[in-house]
Coordinates of C-alpha atoms and ligand atoms in Angstrom, one line a residue:
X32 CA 35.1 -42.5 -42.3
X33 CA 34.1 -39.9 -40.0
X34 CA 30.4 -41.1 -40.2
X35 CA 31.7 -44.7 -39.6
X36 CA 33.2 -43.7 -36.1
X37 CA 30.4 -41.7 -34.9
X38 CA 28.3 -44.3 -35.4
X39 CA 30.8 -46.8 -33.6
X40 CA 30.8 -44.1 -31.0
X41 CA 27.1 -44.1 -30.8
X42 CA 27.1 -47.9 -30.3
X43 CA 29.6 -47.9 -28.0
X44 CA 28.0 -45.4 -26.1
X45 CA 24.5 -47.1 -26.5
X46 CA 26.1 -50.1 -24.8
X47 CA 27.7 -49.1 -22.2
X48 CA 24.9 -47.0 -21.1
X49 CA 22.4 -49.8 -21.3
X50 CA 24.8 -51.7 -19.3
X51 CA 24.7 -49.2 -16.8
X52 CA 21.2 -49.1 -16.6
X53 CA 20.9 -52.6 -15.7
X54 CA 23.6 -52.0 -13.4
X55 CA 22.3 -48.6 -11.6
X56 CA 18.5 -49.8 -12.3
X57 CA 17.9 -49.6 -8.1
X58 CA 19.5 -46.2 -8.3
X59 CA 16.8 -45.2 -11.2
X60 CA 19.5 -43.5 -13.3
X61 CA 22.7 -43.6 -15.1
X62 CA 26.2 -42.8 -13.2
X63 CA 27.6 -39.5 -14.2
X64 CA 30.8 -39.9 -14.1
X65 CA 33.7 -37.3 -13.3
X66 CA 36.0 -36.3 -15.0
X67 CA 35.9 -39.1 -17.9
X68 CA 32.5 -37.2 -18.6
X69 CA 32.6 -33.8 -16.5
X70 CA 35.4 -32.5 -15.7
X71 CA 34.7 -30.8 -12.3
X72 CA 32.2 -32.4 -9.6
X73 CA 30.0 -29.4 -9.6
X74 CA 29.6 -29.7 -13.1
X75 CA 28.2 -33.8 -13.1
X76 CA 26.1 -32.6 -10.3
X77 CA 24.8 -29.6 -12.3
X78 CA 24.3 -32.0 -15.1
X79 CA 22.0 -34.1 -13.1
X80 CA 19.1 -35.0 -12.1
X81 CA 17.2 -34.4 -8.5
X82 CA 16.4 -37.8 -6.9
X83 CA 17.8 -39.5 -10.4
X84 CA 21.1 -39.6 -10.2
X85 CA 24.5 -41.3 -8.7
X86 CA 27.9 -39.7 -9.7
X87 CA 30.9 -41.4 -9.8
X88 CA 34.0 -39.5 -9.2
X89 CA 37.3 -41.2 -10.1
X90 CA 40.6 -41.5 -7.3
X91 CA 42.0 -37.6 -7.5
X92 CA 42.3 -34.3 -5.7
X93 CA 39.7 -32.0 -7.3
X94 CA 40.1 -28.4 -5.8
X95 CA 36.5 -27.3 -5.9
X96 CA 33.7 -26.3 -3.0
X97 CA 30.5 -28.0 -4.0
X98 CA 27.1 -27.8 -3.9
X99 CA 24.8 -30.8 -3.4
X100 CA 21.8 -31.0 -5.6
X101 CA 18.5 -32.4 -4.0
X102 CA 18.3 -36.4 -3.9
X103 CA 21.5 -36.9 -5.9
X104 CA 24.1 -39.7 -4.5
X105 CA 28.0 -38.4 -5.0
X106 CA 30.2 -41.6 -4.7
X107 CA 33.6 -41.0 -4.6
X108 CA 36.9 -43.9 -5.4
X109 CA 37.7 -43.8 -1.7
X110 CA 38.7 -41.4 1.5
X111 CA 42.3 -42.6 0.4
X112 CA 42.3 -41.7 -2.9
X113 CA 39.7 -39.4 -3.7
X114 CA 40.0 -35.6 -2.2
X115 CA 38.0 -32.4 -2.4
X116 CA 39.9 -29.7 -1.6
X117 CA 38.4 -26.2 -0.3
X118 CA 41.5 -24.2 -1.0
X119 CA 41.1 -22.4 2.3
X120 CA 37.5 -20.6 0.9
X121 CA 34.3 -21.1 2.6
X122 CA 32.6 -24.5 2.7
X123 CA 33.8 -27.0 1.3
X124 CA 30.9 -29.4 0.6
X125 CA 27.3 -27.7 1.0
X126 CA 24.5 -30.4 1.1
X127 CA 20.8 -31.1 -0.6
X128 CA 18.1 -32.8 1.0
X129 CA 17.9 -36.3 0.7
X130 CA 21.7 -36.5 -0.7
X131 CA 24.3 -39.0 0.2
X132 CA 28.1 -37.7 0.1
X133 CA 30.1 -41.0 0.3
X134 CA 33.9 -42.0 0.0
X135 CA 36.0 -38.9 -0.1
X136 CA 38.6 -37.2 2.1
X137 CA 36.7 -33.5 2.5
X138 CA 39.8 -30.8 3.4
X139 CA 41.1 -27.4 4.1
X140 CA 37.6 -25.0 3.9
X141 CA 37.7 -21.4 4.5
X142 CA 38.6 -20.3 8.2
X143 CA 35.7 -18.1 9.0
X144 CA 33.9 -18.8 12.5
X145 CA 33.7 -20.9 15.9
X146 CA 30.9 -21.6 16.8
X147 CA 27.1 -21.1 15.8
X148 CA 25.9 -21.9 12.2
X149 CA 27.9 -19.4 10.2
X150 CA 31.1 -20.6 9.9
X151 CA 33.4 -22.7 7.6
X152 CA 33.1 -26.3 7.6
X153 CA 34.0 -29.3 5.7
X154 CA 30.3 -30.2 5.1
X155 CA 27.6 -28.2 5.7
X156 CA 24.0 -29.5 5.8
X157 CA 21.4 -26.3 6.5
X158 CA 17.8 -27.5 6.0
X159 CA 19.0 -30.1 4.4
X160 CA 18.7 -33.2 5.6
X161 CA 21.4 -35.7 4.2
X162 CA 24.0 -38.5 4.6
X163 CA 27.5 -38.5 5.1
X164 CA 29.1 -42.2 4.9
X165 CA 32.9 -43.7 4.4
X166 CA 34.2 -40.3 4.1
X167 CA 37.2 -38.5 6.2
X168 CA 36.8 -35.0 7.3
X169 CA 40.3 -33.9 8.4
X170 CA 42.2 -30.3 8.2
X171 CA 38.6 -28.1 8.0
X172 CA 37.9 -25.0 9.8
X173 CA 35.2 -27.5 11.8
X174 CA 34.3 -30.8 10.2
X175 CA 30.7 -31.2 9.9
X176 CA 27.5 -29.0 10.6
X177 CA 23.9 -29.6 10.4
X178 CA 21.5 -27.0 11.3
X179 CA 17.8 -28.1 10.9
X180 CA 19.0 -30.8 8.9
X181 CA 18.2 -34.1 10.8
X182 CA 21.1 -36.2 9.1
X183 CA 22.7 -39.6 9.0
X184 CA 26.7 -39.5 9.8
X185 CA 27.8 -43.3 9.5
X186 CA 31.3 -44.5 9.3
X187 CA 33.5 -41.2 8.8
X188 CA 36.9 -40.1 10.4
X189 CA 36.3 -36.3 11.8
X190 CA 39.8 -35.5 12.7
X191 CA 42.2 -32.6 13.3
X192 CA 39.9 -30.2 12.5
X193 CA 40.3 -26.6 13.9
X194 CA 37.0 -25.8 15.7
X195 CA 34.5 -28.7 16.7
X196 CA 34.2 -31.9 14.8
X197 CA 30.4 -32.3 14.4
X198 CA 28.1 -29.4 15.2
X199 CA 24.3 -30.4 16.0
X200 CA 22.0 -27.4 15.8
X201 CA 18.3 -28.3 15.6
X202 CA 19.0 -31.8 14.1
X203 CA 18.1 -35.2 15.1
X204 CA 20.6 -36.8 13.5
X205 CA 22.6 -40.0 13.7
X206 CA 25.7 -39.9 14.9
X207 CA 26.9 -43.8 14.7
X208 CA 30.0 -45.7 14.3
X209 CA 32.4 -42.4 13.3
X210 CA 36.2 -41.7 14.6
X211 CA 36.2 -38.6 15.7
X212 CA 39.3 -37.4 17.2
X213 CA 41.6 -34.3 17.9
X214 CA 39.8 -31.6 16.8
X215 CA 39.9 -28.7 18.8
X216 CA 37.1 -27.8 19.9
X217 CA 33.9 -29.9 20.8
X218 CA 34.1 -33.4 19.0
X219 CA 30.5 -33.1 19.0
X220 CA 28.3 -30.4 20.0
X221 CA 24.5 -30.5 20.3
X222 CA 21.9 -28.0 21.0
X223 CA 18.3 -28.1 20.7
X224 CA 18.5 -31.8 19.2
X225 CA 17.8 -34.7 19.7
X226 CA 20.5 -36.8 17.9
X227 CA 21.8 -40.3 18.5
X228 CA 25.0 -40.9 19.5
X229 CA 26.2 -44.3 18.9
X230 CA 29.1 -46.4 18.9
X231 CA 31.7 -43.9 18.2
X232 CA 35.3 -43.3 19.0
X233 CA 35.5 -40.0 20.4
X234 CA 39.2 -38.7 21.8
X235 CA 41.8 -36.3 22.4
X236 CA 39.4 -33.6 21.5
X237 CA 39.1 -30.2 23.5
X238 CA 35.8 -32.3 25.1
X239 CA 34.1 -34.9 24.0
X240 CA 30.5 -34.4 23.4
X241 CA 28.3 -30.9 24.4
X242 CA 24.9 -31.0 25.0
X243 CA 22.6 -27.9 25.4
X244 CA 18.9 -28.6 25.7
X245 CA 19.6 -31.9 23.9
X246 CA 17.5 -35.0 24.2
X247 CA 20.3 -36.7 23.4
X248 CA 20.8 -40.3 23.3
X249 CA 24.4 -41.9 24.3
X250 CA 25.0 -45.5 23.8
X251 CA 28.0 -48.3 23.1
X252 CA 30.5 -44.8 22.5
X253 CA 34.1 -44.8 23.3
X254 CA 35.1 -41.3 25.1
X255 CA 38.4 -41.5 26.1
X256 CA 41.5 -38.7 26.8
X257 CA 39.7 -35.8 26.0
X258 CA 41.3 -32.5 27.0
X259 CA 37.9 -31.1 29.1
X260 CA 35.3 -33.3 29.9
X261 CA 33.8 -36.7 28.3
X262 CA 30.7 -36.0 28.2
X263 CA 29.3 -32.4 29.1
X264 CA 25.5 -31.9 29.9
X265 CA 25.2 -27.7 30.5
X266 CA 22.4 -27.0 32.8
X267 CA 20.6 -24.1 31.5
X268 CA 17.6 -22.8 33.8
X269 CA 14.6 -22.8 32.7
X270 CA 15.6 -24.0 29.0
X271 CA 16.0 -27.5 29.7
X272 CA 12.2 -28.3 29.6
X273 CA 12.5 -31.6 31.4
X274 CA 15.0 -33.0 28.7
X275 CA 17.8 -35.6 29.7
X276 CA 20.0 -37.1 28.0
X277 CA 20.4 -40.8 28.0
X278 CA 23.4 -42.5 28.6
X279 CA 23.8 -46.1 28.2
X280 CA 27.1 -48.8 27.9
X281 CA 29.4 -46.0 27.1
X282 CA 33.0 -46.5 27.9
X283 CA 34.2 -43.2 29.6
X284 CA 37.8 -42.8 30.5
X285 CA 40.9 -40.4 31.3
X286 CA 39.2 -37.8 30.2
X287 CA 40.1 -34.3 32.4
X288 CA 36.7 -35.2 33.8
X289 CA 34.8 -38.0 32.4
X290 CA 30.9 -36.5 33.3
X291 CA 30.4 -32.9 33.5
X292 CA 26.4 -32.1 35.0
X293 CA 25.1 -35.4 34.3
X294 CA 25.7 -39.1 36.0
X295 CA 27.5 -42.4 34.0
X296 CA 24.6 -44.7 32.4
X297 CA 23.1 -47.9 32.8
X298 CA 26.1 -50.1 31.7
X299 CA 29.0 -46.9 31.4
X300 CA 32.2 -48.2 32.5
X301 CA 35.5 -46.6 33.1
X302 CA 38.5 -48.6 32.0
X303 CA 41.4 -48.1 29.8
X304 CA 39.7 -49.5 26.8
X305 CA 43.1 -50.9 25.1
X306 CA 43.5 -49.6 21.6
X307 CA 45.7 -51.5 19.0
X308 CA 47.1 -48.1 19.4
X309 CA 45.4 -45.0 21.2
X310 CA 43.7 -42.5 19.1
X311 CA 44.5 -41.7 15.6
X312 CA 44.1 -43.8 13.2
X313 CA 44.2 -47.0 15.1
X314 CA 41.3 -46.9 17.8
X315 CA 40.5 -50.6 16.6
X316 CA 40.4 -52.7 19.8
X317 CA 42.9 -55.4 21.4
X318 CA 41.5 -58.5 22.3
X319 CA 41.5 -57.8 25.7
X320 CA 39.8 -54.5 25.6
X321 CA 37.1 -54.3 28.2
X322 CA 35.0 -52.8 25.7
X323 CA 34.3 -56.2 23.8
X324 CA 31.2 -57.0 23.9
X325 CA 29.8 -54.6 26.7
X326 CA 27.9 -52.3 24.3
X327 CA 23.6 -52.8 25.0
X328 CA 22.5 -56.2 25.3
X329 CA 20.0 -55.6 22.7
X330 CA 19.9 -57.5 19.8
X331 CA 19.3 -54.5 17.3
X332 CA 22.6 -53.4 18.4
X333 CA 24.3 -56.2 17.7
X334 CA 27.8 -56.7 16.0
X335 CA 27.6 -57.8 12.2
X336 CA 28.8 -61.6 13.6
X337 CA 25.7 -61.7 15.4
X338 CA 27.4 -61.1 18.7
X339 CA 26.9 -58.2 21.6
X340 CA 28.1 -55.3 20.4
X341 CA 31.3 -54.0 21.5
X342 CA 31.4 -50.2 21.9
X343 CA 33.3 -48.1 19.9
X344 CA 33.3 -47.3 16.2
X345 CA 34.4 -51.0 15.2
X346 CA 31.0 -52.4 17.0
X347 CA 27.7 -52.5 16.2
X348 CA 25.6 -53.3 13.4
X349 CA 27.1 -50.6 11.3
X350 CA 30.7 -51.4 12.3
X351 CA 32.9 -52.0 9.0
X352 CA 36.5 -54.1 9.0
X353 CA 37.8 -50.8 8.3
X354 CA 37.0 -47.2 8.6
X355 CA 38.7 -46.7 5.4
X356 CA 36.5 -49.0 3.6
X357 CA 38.1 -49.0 -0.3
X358 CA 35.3 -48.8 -3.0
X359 CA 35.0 -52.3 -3.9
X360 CA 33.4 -53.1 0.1
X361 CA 30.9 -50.2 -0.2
X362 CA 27.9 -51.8 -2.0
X363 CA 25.4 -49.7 -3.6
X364 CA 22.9 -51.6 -2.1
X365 CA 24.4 -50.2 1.0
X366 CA 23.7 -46.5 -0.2
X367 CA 20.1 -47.3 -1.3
X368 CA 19.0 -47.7 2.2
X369 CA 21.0 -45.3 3.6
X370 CA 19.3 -42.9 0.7
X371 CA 15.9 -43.9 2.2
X372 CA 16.5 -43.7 5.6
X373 CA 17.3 -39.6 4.9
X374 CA 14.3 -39.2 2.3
X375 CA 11.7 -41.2 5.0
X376 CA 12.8 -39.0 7.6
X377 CA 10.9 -35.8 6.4
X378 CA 8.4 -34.6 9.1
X379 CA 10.5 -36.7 11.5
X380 CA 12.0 -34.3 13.8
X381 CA 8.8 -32.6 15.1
X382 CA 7.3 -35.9 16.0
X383 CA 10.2 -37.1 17.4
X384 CA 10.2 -34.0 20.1
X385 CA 7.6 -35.6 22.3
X386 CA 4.0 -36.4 22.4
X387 CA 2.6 -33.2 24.4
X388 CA 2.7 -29.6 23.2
X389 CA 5.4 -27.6 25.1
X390 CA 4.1 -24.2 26.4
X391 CA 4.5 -21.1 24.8
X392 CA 6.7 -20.2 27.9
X393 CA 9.0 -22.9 27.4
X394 CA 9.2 -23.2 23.7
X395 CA 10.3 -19.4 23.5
X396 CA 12.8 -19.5 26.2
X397 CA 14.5 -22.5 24.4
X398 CA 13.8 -21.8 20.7
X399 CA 13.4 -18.2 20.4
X400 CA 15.1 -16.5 23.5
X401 CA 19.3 -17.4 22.0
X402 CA 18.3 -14.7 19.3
X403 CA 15.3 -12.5 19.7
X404 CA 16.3 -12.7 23.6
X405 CA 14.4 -13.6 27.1
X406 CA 12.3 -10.9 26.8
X407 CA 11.8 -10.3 23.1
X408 CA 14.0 -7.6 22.9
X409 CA 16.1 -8.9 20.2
X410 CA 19.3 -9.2 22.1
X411 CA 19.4 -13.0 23.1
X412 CA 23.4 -14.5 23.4
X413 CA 23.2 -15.5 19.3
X414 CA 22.1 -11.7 18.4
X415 CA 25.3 -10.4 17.7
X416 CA 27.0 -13.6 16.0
X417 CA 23.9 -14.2 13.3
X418 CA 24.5 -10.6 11.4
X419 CA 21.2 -9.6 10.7
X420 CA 19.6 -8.7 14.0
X421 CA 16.4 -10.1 15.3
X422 CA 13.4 -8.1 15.5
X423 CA 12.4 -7.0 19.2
X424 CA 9.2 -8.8 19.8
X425 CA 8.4 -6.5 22.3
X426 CA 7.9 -3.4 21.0
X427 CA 3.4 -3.3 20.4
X428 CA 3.7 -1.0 18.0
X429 CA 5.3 -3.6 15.2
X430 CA 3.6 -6.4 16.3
X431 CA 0.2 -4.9 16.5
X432 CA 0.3 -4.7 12.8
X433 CA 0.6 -8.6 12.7
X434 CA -1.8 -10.7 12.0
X435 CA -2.0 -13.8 13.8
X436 CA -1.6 -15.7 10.9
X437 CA 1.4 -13.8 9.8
X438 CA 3.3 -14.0 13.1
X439 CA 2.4 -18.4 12.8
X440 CA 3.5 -18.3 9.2
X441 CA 7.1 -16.8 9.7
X442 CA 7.5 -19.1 12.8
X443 CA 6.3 -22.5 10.7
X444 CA 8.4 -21.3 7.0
X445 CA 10.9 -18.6 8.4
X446 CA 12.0 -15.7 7.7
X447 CA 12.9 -16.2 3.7
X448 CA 9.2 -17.1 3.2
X449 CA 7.9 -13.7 3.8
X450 CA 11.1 -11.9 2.3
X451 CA 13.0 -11.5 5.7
X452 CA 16.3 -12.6 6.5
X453 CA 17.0 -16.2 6.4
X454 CA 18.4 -16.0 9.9
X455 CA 15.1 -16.2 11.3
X456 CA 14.9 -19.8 11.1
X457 CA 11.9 -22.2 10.3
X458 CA 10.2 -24.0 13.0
X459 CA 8.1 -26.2 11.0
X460 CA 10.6 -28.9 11.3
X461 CA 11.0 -28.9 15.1
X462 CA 7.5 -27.5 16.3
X463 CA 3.8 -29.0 15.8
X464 CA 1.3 -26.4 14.7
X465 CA -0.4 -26.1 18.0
X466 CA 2.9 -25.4 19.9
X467 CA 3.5 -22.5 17.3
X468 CA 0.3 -21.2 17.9
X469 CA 1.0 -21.5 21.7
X470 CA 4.3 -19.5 20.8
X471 CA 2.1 -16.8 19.1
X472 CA 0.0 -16.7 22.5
X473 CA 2.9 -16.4 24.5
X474 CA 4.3 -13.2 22.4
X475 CA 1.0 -12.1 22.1
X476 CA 0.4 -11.8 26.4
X477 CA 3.8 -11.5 27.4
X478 CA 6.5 -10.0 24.8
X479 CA 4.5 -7.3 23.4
X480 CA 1.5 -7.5 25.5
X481 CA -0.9 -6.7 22.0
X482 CA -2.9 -7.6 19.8
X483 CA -3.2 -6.9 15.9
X484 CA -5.2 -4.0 15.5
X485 CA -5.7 -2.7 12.3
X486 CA -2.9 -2.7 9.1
X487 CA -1.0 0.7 9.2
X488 CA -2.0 1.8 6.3
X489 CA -5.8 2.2 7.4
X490 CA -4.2 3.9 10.7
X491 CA -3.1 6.5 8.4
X492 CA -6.1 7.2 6.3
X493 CA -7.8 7.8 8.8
X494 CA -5.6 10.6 10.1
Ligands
LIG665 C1 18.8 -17.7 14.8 C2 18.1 -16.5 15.3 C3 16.6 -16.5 15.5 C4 15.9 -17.4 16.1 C5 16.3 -18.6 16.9 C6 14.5 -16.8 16.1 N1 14.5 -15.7 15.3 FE1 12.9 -14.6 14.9 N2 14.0 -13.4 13.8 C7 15.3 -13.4 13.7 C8 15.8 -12.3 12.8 C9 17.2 -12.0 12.4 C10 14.6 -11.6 12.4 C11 14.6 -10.4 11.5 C12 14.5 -10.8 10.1 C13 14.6 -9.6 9.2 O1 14.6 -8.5 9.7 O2 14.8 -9.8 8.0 C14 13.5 -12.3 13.0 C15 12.2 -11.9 12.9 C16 11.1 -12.4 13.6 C17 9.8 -12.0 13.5 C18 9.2 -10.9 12.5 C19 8.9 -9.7 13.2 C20 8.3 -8.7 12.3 O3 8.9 -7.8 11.8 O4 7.1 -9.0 12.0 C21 9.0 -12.7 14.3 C22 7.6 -12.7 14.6 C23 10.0 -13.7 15.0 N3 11.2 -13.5 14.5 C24 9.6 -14.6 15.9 C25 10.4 -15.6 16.4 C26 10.0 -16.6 17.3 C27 8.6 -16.7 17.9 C28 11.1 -17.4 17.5 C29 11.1 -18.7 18.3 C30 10.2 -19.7 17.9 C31 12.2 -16.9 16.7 N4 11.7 -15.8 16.1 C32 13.4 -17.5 16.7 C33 16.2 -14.3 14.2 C34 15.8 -15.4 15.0

């Protein structure tokens, strides 16, 4: 009898995974699924495999902070109906290169932090580049963070979090067709990125979008009755290196001030843009909104009817009938590209920063100076926030026991690849070799004004 059912079991099992198989065979491996099979989502994603997996998680509120395993897709029921819940402790969601978090409501993480990349946040991506579709990020600390982690943000609501709704550090990410409203800081905040900004909903935040040495592109967005400004360029001397941001077919409105340091676009206009209702949930457009069809002319940015885009989360390519897609109009085909578009992206970001190596001057001012500080010293503006503190550059008689190569290899792999703190980040992603070797010249003739001599311990012997 017992045998019997086992073997029934076994056949069961046989089928439905081989049904699944045919099903998932574009995904390359079976659905784990939670909690019919695992109980907890950190358990399904210990479970699997890197690059190899997709995880189903059923309609529920699992109280869990997760971590995201390398490649691995984690499809959830639905914002409405499936949540993860922080419990008020630390992150709640920390990502994986190449993953894909998709359909869940992401709440309450830990309250730690304002600003910089140590604090609590719904998701946090930190060199690890990933994508974050269909999903609401609401009642967090700050919503979403990546920090060397050029990502893909498509099609989420970023609302009523505490702090900022999408913090940009070092990322060229995409930013397209999100709600992001009422959080209280920044709705999004970029420095040293160059992200894309497009066709989002962005209002009743503290301000709308930041930007700080950003070459930030702004197109077809919605940026209306923020508390601050709309759109806020800082002007930081000497930092800026030449970088602009570009602003195109925004609608900018009612803000306290719509432009802060930077003029409206080619094709930014300023006009109530006639919400079904304002802000909240409801930022879908009345037929008379001036915003219909006034995003770019271009055809790539057309409307999924083939029409000019309107501006605004609900236009553009990308645009859904809902933001709160249910399951059943999130096809896995969908995913797969989204997938690639993270996993195609590696070695992006550096190329993306411009054709000409930047001087040593201006690369350390901008990349260096916010920690180790303008001169080296190791009290830049981020010193005191980061917890471990940066080394002073200046000071010959550490730096003359560095090599060259030593000084280009913690720049390109950071500070964990020679067993130093972790807050001394990797450049690799956002510098070509020969602008790091131009930053080694730079530190070389003007921070410590040495060279490498001799390795101490020979100093010594001698003595
Ligand atoms: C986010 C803050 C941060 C940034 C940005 C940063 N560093 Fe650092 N750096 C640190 C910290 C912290 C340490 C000390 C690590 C330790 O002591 O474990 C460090 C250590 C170093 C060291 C090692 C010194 C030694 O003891 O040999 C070098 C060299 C260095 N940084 C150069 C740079 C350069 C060049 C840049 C810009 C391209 C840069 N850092 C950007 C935080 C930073």
């Amino acid at each position: 009898m017992k045998t019997r059912l086992l073997i029934w079991a076994l056949i069961g099992a046989g089928l439905i995974l081989g049904y699944a198989n045919l099903f998932y065979a574009a995904g390359g491996g079976n659905p784990l699924k939670v909690p019919q099979e695992y109980k907890t989502i950190q358990a399904a994603i210990d479970a699997s495999h890197s690059g190899d997996n997709i995880i189903l998680v059923a309609s529920g509120t699992y109280k869990e902070n997760i971590k995201l395993k390398e490649g691995v897709i984690l499809q959830g029921a639905g914002a409405a109906v499936t949540t993860i819940d922080g419990d008020g402790e630390g992150n709640v969601v920390e990502g994986a290169t190449g993953s894909v978090i998709e359909g869940f409501t992401i709440t309450n993480s830990g309250k730690i932090g304002r600003s910089g990349d140590i604090m609590d946040v719904g998701i946090s991506a930190k060199y690890s580049p990933m994508t974050i579709a269909n999903c609401r990020i609401v009642g967090n600390n700050a919503g979403i963070s990546t920090y060397f982690s050029p990502s893909t943000i498509v099609n989420n609501i970023i609302a009523g979090n505490k702090a900022f709704g999408i913090n940009i550090l070092y990322s060229d990410s995409q930013v397209k067709n999100n709600l992001i409203y009422d959080n209280g800081s920044y709705g999004i905040y970029n420095s040293y990125s160059g992200p894309e900004i497009v066709n989002n909903t962005i209002t009743e935040n503290l301000e709308g979008i930041y930007s700080f040495v950003s070459r930030v592109v702004v197109k077809n967005n919605i940026i209306a009755r923020n508390k601050n400004a709309g759109i806020h360029w800082i002007e930081a001397p000497d930092n800026q290196g030449g970088v602009e941001p570009v602003l195109s077919y925004n609608l900018v409105w009612d803000n306290k001030r719509d432009y802060v340091n930077v003029s409206p676009g080619n094709g930014d206009i300023s006009e109530d843009p006639r919400f079904l209702s304002m802000g909240k949930l409801e930022a879908r457009l009345q037929e008379s909104s001036p915003a219909i069809d006034k995003g770019d002319e271009d055809g790539n940015y057309n409307d999924p009817d083939g029409s000019r885009a309107d501006m605004g989360a609900y236009g553009g390519p990308l645009a859904q009938k809902t933001l709160l897609a249910s399951p059943e109009e999130v096809s896995y085909a969908s995913l797969e590209i989204l997938y690639k578009a993270v996993k195609d992206r590696g070695g992006y970001l550096a190329q993306s920063w411009g054709v000409r190596a930047k001087s040593g001057k201006v690369l350390f001012a901008g990349k260096c100076g916010p920690c180790h500080g303008p001169q080296g010293k190791g009290d830049g503006p981020y010193s005191l926030s980061e917890g471990i503190r940066p080394r002073d550059l200046s000071m010959g008689a550490l730096l003359s026991i560095r090599t060259d190569e030593f000084l280009f290899g913690i720049i390109k792999n950071g500070g964990a690849s020679v067993g130093f703190s972790e807050v001394m980040p990797p450049f690799g992603v956002s510098m070509s070799d020969e602008e790091i070797k131009n930053v080694v010249q730079y530190v070389r003739s003007e921070i410590c004004n040495c060279q490498y001599i001799k390795d101490s311990g020979d100093i010594e012997l001698k003595e």
